[in-house]
PDB file of C-alpha atoms in Angstrom:
ATOM      1  CA  UNK A   1      25.073  21.074 -25.616  1.00 70.00           C
ATOM      2  CA  UNK A   2      24.852  18.492 -22.812  1.00 77.00           C
ATOM      3  CA  UNK A   3      21.163  19.183 -22.226  1.00 80.00           C
ATOM      4  CA  UNK A   4      20.520  19.000 -25.964  1.00 84.00           C
ATOM      5  CA  UNK A   5      22.196  15.594 -26.184  1.00 84.00           C
ATOM      6  CA  UNK A   6      20.341  14.452 -23.058  1.00 83.00           C
ATOM      7  CA  UNK A   7      17.008  15.562 -24.527  1.00 83.00           C
ATOM      8  CA  UNK A   8      17.795  13.953 -27.892  1.00 86.00           C
ATOM      9  CA  UNK A   9      18.648  10.665 -26.164  1.00 86.00           C
ATOM     10  CA  UNK A  10      15.463  10.694 -24.097  1.00 86.00           C
ATOM     11  CA  UNK A  11      13.388  11.650 -27.123  1.00 88.00           C
ATOM     12  CA  UNK A  12      14.827   8.980 -29.430  1.00 91.00           C
ATOM     13  CA  UNK A  13      15.194   6.107 -26.946  1.00 92.00           C
ATOM     14  CA  UNK A  14      11.450   5.241 -26.746  1.00 91.00           C
ATOM     15  CA  UNK A  15      11.315   5.018 -30.540  1.00 94.00           C
ATOM     16  CA  UNK A  16      14.335   2.702 -30.532  1.00 94.00           C
ATOM     17  CA  UNK A  17      12.677   0.539 -27.866  1.00 95.00           C
ATOM     18  CA  UNK A  18       9.424   0.368 -29.855  1.00 94.00           C
ATOM     19  CA  UNK A  19      11.366  -0.556 -32.994  1.00 95.00           C
ATOM     20  CA  UNK A  20      13.275  -3.325 -31.218  1.00 94.00           C
ATOM     21  CA  UNK A  21      10.012  -4.593 -29.705  1.00 91.00           C
ATOM     22  CA  UNK A  22       8.449  -4.792 -33.158  1.00 89.00           C
ATOM     23  CA  UNK A  23      11.493  -6.665 -34.485  1.00 90.00           C
ATOM     24  CA  UNK A  24      11.275  -9.053 -31.510  1.00 87.00           C
ATOM     25  CA  UNK A  25       7.557  -9.677 -32.082  1.00 80.00           C
ATOM     26  CA  UNK A  26       8.155 -10.217 -35.793  1.00 81.00           C
ATOM     27  CA  UNK A  27      10.802 -12.859 -35.132  1.00 80.00           C
ATOM     28  CA  UNK A  28       8.635 -14.428 -32.426  1.00 75.00           C
ATOM     29  CA  UNK A  29       5.690 -14.668 -34.802  1.00 71.00           C
ATOM     30  CA  UNK A  30       7.840 -16.095 -37.596  1.00 72.00           C
ATOM     31  CA  UNK A  31       9.758 -18.764 -35.667  1.00 69.00           C
ATOM     32  CA  UNK A  32       7.373 -19.602 -32.821  1.00 65.00           C
ATOM     33  CA  UNK A  33       8.243 -20.048 -29.182  1.00 65.00           C
ATOM     34  CA  UNK A  34      11.138 -21.977 -27.690  1.00 67.00           C
ATOM     35  CA  UNK A  35      10.847 -24.706 -25.106  1.00 64.00           C
ATOM     36  CA  UNK A  36      12.555 -23.903 -21.768  1.00 64.00           C
ATOM     37  CA  UNK A  37      13.007 -27.577 -20.828  1.00 65.00           C
ATOM     38  CA  UNK A  38      15.112 -28.273 -23.905  1.00 64.00           C
ATOM     39  CA  UNK A  39      12.950 -31.231 -24.965  1.00 66.00           C
ATOM     40  CA  UNK A  40      12.128 -31.070 -28.683  1.00 66.00           C
ATOM     41  CA  UNK A  41       8.355 -30.926 -28.967  1.00 64.00           C
ATOM     42  CA  UNK A  42       7.557 -29.255 -32.258  1.00 65.00           C
ATOM     43  CA  UNK A  43       4.174 -30.970 -32.439  1.00 65.00           C
ATOM     44  CA  UNK A  44       3.036 -29.183 -29.256  1.00 62.00           C
ATOM     45  CA  UNK A  45       3.926 -25.705 -30.491  1.00 62.00           C
ATOM     46  CA  UNK A  46       1.075 -23.407 -31.456  1.00 63.00           C
ATOM     47  CA  UNK A  47       1.636 -21.349 -34.598  1.00 66.00           C
ATOM     48  CA  UNK A  48       1.844 -17.748 -33.462  1.00 68.00           C
ATOM     49  CA  UNK A  49       0.761 -15.804 -36.492  1.00 69.00           C
ATOM     50  CA  UNK A  50      -3.041 -15.612 -36.689  1.00 75.00           C
ATOM     51  CA  UNK A  51      -3.856 -15.716 -32.974  1.00 78.00           C
ATOM     52  CA  UNK A  52      -1.081 -13.723 -31.380  1.00 78.00           C
ATOM     53  CA  UNK A  53      -0.898 -11.079 -34.090  1.00 80.00           C
ATOM     54  CA  UNK A  54      -4.532 -10.152 -33.437  1.00 87.00           C
ATOM     55  CA  UNK A  55      -3.940 -10.284 -29.670  1.00 86.00           C
ATOM     56  CA  UNK A  56      -0.883  -8.010 -29.945  1.00 84.00           C
ATOM     57  CA  UNK A  57      -2.685  -5.528 -32.207  1.00 89.00           C
ATOM     58  CA  UNK A  58      -5.660  -5.411 -29.818  1.00 94.00           C
ATOM     59  CA  UNK A  59      -3.373  -4.871 -26.808  1.00 92.00           C
ATOM     60  CA  UNK A  60      -1.484  -2.145 -28.655  1.00 91.00           C
ATOM     61  CA  UNK A  61      -4.716  -0.353 -29.636  1.00 96.00           C
ATOM     62  CA  UNK A  62      -6.091  -0.536 -26.072  1.00 97.00           C
ATOM     63  CA  UNK A  63      -2.844   0.715 -24.517  1.00 96.00           C
ATOM     64  CA  UNK A  64      -2.518   3.496 -27.080  1.00 96.00           C
ATOM     65  CA  UNK A  65      -6.128   4.608 -26.570  1.00 97.00           C
ATOM     66  CA  UNK A  66      -5.649   4.711 -22.773  1.00 96.00           C
ATOM     67  CA  UNK A  67      -2.422   6.670 -23.144  1.00 95.00           C
ATOM     68  CA  UNK A  68      -3.924   9.130 -25.636  1.00 96.00           C
ATOM     69  CA  UNK A  69      -7.016   9.674 -23.477  1.00 96.00           C
ATOM     70  CA  UNK A  70      -4.814  10.275 -20.418  1.00 94.00           C
ATOM     71  CA  UNK A  71      -2.612  12.726 -22.319  1.00 92.00           C
ATOM     72  CA  UNK A  72      -5.523  14.624 -23.891  1.00 95.00           C
ATOM     73  CA  UNK A  73      -8.131  14.686 -21.113  1.00 95.00           C
ATOM     74  CA  UNK A  74      -6.030  14.764 -17.916  1.00 92.00           C
ATOM     75  CA  UNK A  75      -2.440  15.746 -18.730  1.00 88.00           C
ATOM     76  CA  UNK A  76      -1.571  16.794 -15.152  1.00 88.00           C
ATOM     77  CA  UNK A  77      -3.029  13.705 -13.491  1.00 89.00           C
ATOM     78  CA  UNK A  78       0.319  11.934 -13.097  1.00 84.00           C
ATOM     79  CA  UNK A  79       2.319  15.126 -12.589  1.00 82.00           C
ATOM     80  CA  UNK A  80       4.151  16.231  -9.484  1.00 76.00           C
ATOM     81  CA  UNK A  81       2.971  19.546  -7.945  1.00 79.00           C
ATOM     82  CA  UNK A  82       6.579  20.425  -7.142  1.00 76.00           C
ATOM     83  CA  UNK A  83       7.254  20.760 -10.854  1.00 76.00           C
ATOM     84  CA  UNK A  84       5.313  24.046 -10.823  1.00 82.00           C
ATOM     85  CA  UNK A  85       7.571  25.784  -8.269  1.00 81.00           C
ATOM     86  CA  UNK A  86      10.007  28.344  -9.722  1.00 85.00           C
ATOM     87  CA  UNK A  87      13.388  26.775 -10.396  1.00 80.00           C
ATOM     88  CA  UNK A  88      16.746  27.883  -9.059  1.00 82.00           C
ATOM     89  CA  UNK A  89      19.234  27.139 -11.863  1.00 80.00           C
ATOM     90  CA  UNK A  90      22.124  26.816  -9.403  1.00 81.00           C
ATOM     91  CA  UNK A  91      20.659  24.011  -7.269  1.00 78.00           C
ATOM     92  CA  UNK A  92      19.110  20.697  -8.233  1.00 72.00           C
ATOM     93  CA  UNK A  93      15.775  20.372  -6.386  1.00 73.00           C
ATOM     94  CA  UNK A  94      15.643  17.531  -3.847  1.00 72.00           C
ATOM     95  CA  UNK A  95      12.591  15.951  -5.484  1.00 70.00           C
ATOM     96  CA  UNK A  96      14.483  15.393  -8.753  1.00 72.00           C
ATOM     97  CA  UNK A  97      15.517  11.747  -8.731  1.00 75.00           C
ATOM     98  CA  UNK A  98      16.079   9.231 -11.496  1.00 81.00           C
ATOM     99  CA  UNK A  99      13.283   6.875 -12.439  1.00 82.00           C
ATOM    100  CA  UNK A 100      12.968   3.831 -10.179  1.00 84.00           C
ATOM    101  CA  UNK A 101      14.495   1.495 -12.761  1.00 85.00           C
ATOM    102  CA  UNK A 102      17.695   3.598 -12.874  1.00 86.00           C
ATOM    103  CA  UNK A 103      18.145   3.841  -9.098  1.00 89.00           C
ATOM    104  CA  UNK A 104      20.594   0.896  -8.906  1.00 90.00           C
ATOM    105  CA  UNK A 105      22.847   2.609 -11.453  1.00 88.00           C
ATOM    106  CA  UNK A 106      22.396   5.954  -9.675  1.00 88.00           C
ATOM    107  CA  UNK A 107      23.612   4.365  -6.424  1.00 90.00           C
ATOM    108  CA  UNK A 108      26.732   3.096  -8.204  1.00 91.00           C
ATOM    109  CA  UNK A 109      27.293   6.473  -9.877  1.00 87.00           C
ATOM    110  CA  UNK A 110      27.188   8.487  -6.672  1.00 86.00           C
ATOM    111  CA  UNK A 111      29.195   5.978  -4.603  1.00 88.00           C
ATOM    112  CA  UNK A 112      32.407   6.841  -6.479  1.00 90.00           C
ATOM    113  CA  UNK A 113      33.700  10.386  -5.865  1.00 87.00           C
ATOM    114  CA  UNK A 114      35.644  10.590  -9.142  1.00 89.00           C
ATOM    115  CA  UNK A 115      33.394  11.617 -12.058  1.00 86.00           C
ATOM    116  CA  UNK A 116      35.103   9.454 -14.668  1.00 91.00           C
ATOM    117  CA  UNK A 117      35.266   6.476 -12.309  1.00 92.00           C
ATOM    118  CA  UNK A 118      31.574   6.829 -11.500  1.00 89.00           C
ATOM    119  CA  UNK A 119      30.596   6.994 -15.160  1.00 89.00           C
ATOM    120  CA  UNK A 120      32.787   3.971 -15.986  1.00 93.00           C
ATOM    121  CA  UNK A 121      31.300   1.982 -13.091  1.00 93.00           C
ATOM    122  CA  UNK A 122      27.797   2.994 -14.201  1.00 88.00           C
ATOM    123  CA  UNK A 123      28.494   1.875 -17.779  1.00 90.00           C
ATOM    124  CA  UNK A 124      30.071  -1.377 -16.562  1.00 92.00           C
ATOM    125  CA  UNK A 125      27.045  -2.121 -14.354  1.00 87.00           C
ATOM    126  CA  UNK A 126      24.782  -1.976 -17.396  1.00 86.00           C
ATOM    127  CA  UNK A 127      27.164  -3.540 -19.936  1.00 89.00           C
ATOM    128  CA  UNK A 128      27.744  -6.577 -17.709  1.00 86.00           C
ATOM    129  CA  UNK A 129      24.118  -7.555 -18.369  1.00 84.00           C
ATOM    130  CA  UNK A 130      25.012  -8.039 -22.037  1.00 87.00           C
ATOM    131  CA  UNK A 131      27.390 -10.833 -21.002  1.00 84.00           C
ATOM    132  CA  UNK A 132      24.585 -12.980 -19.591  1.00 78.00           C
ATOM    133  CA  UNK A 133      23.514 -14.580 -22.902  1.00 78.00           C
ATOM    134  CA  UNK A 134      27.149 -15.344 -23.739  1.00 81.00           C
ATOM    135  CA  UNK A 135      27.695 -17.131 -20.415  1.00 77.00           C
ATOM    136  CA  UNK A 136      24.623 -19.349 -20.820  1.00 74.00           C
ATOM    137  CA  UNK A 137      25.830 -22.075 -23.195  1.00 75.00           C
ATOM    138  CA  UNK A 138      23.751 -25.037 -22.033  1.00 72.00           C
ATOM    139  CA  UNK A 139      21.126 -26.555 -24.306  1.00 72.00           C
ATOM    140  CA  UNK A 140      18.855 -26.834 -21.257  1.00 69.00           C
ATOM    141  CA  UNK A 141      17.149 -23.433 -21.076  1.00 67.00           C
ATOM    142  CA  UNK A 142      15.578 -23.916 -17.654  1.00 71.00           C
ATOM    143  CA  UNK A 143      17.263 -23.261 -14.294  1.00 70.00           C
ATOM    144  CA  UNK A 144      15.276 -25.986 -12.516  1.00 73.00           C
ATOM    145  CA  UNK A 145      18.153 -28.448 -12.341  1.00 73.00           C
ATOM    146  CA  UNK A 146      20.950 -25.903 -12.052  1.00 78.00           C
ATOM    147  CA  UNK A 147      21.283 -24.797  -8.412  1.00 84.00           C
ATOM    148  CA  UNK A 148      24.421 -22.708  -9.008  1.00 84.00           C
ATOM    149  CA  UNK A 149      22.619 -20.698 -11.695  1.00 79.00           C
ATOM    150  CA  UNK A 150      19.667 -20.220  -9.343  1.00 84.00           C
ATOM    151  CA  UNK A 151      21.956 -18.946  -6.581  1.00 90.00           C
ATOM    152  CA  UNK A 152      23.706 -16.543  -8.970  1.00 86.00           C
ATOM    153  CA  UNK A 153      20.383 -15.287 -10.335  1.00 85.00           C
ATOM    154  CA  UNK A 154      18.877 -14.607  -6.906  1.00 92.00           C
ATOM    155  CA  UNK A 155      22.131 -12.982  -5.767  1.00 94.00           C
ATOM    156  CA  UNK A 156      21.886 -10.637  -8.765  1.00 89.00           C
ATOM    157  CA  UNK A 157      18.243  -9.859  -7.923  1.00 93.00           C
ATOM    158  CA  UNK A 158      19.155  -9.161  -4.268  1.00 96.00           C
ATOM    159  CA  UNK A 159      22.039  -6.888  -5.318  1.00 94.00           C
ATOM    160  CA  UNK A 160      19.833  -4.897  -7.690  1.00 92.00           C
ATOM    161  CA  UNK A 161      17.124  -4.518  -5.025  1.00 95.00           C
ATOM    162  CA  UNK A 162      19.610  -3.351  -2.371  1.00 96.00           C
ATOM    163  CA  UNK A 163      21.247  -0.909  -4.795  1.00 94.00           C
ATOM    164  CA  UNK A 164      17.799   0.382  -5.802  1.00 93.00           C
ATOM    165  CA  UNK A 165      16.932   0.987  -2.157  1.00 94.00           C
ATOM    166  CA  UNK A 166      20.288   2.718  -1.531  1.00 92.00           C
ATOM    167  CA  UNK A 167      19.806   4.861  -4.652  1.00 89.00           C
ATOM    168  CA  UNK A 168      16.423   6.049  -3.387  1.00 87.00           C
ATOM    169  CA  UNK A 169      17.838   7.273  -0.067  1.00 87.00           C
ATOM    170  CA  UNK A 170      18.935  10.908   0.351  1.00 80.00           C
ATOM    171  CA  UNK A 171      22.633  11.633   0.007  1.00 77.00           C
ATOM    172  CA  UNK A 172      24.464  11.918   3.335  1.00 75.00           C
ATOM    173  CA  UNK A 173      28.166  12.530   3.717  1.00 71.00           C
ATOM    174  CA  UNK A 174      29.877  10.003   6.018  1.00 66.00           C
TER     175      UNK A 174
END
């Protein structure tokens, strides 16, 4: 049952992401862009609909055609040769690692020996990102004149990079 849920999540998640992207593009095309400096300049805004809709459709068609041609003409081009070795169901192979964008969370997960604590820390590390829009209450959308926000942002970037590097290293017991 766990593998079935895991497969269902990984099968459905790309469709959810595509749906949310389409909703985002729809709202972006309807309302236009915002101004990061906070200065009202409605006369300078370019209406999105005719130009950017065609640009987005063209980009989508090009990306889809490249992806379909890769999948149909060279399906093993991006594959790993180690995936063709016979599997031992009792041991996870050493080349199985999470994707690079999950490595920071993987480092947090394996740093806590308790399973429940690791899962809670992993969930908290991702859910804390949802607090960012709630903490940003200023009308000024830019960080140019906010040095404390710049320091906090670059500290977050440094933490994620270090955790990503740690997550990519092999596990060694202390």
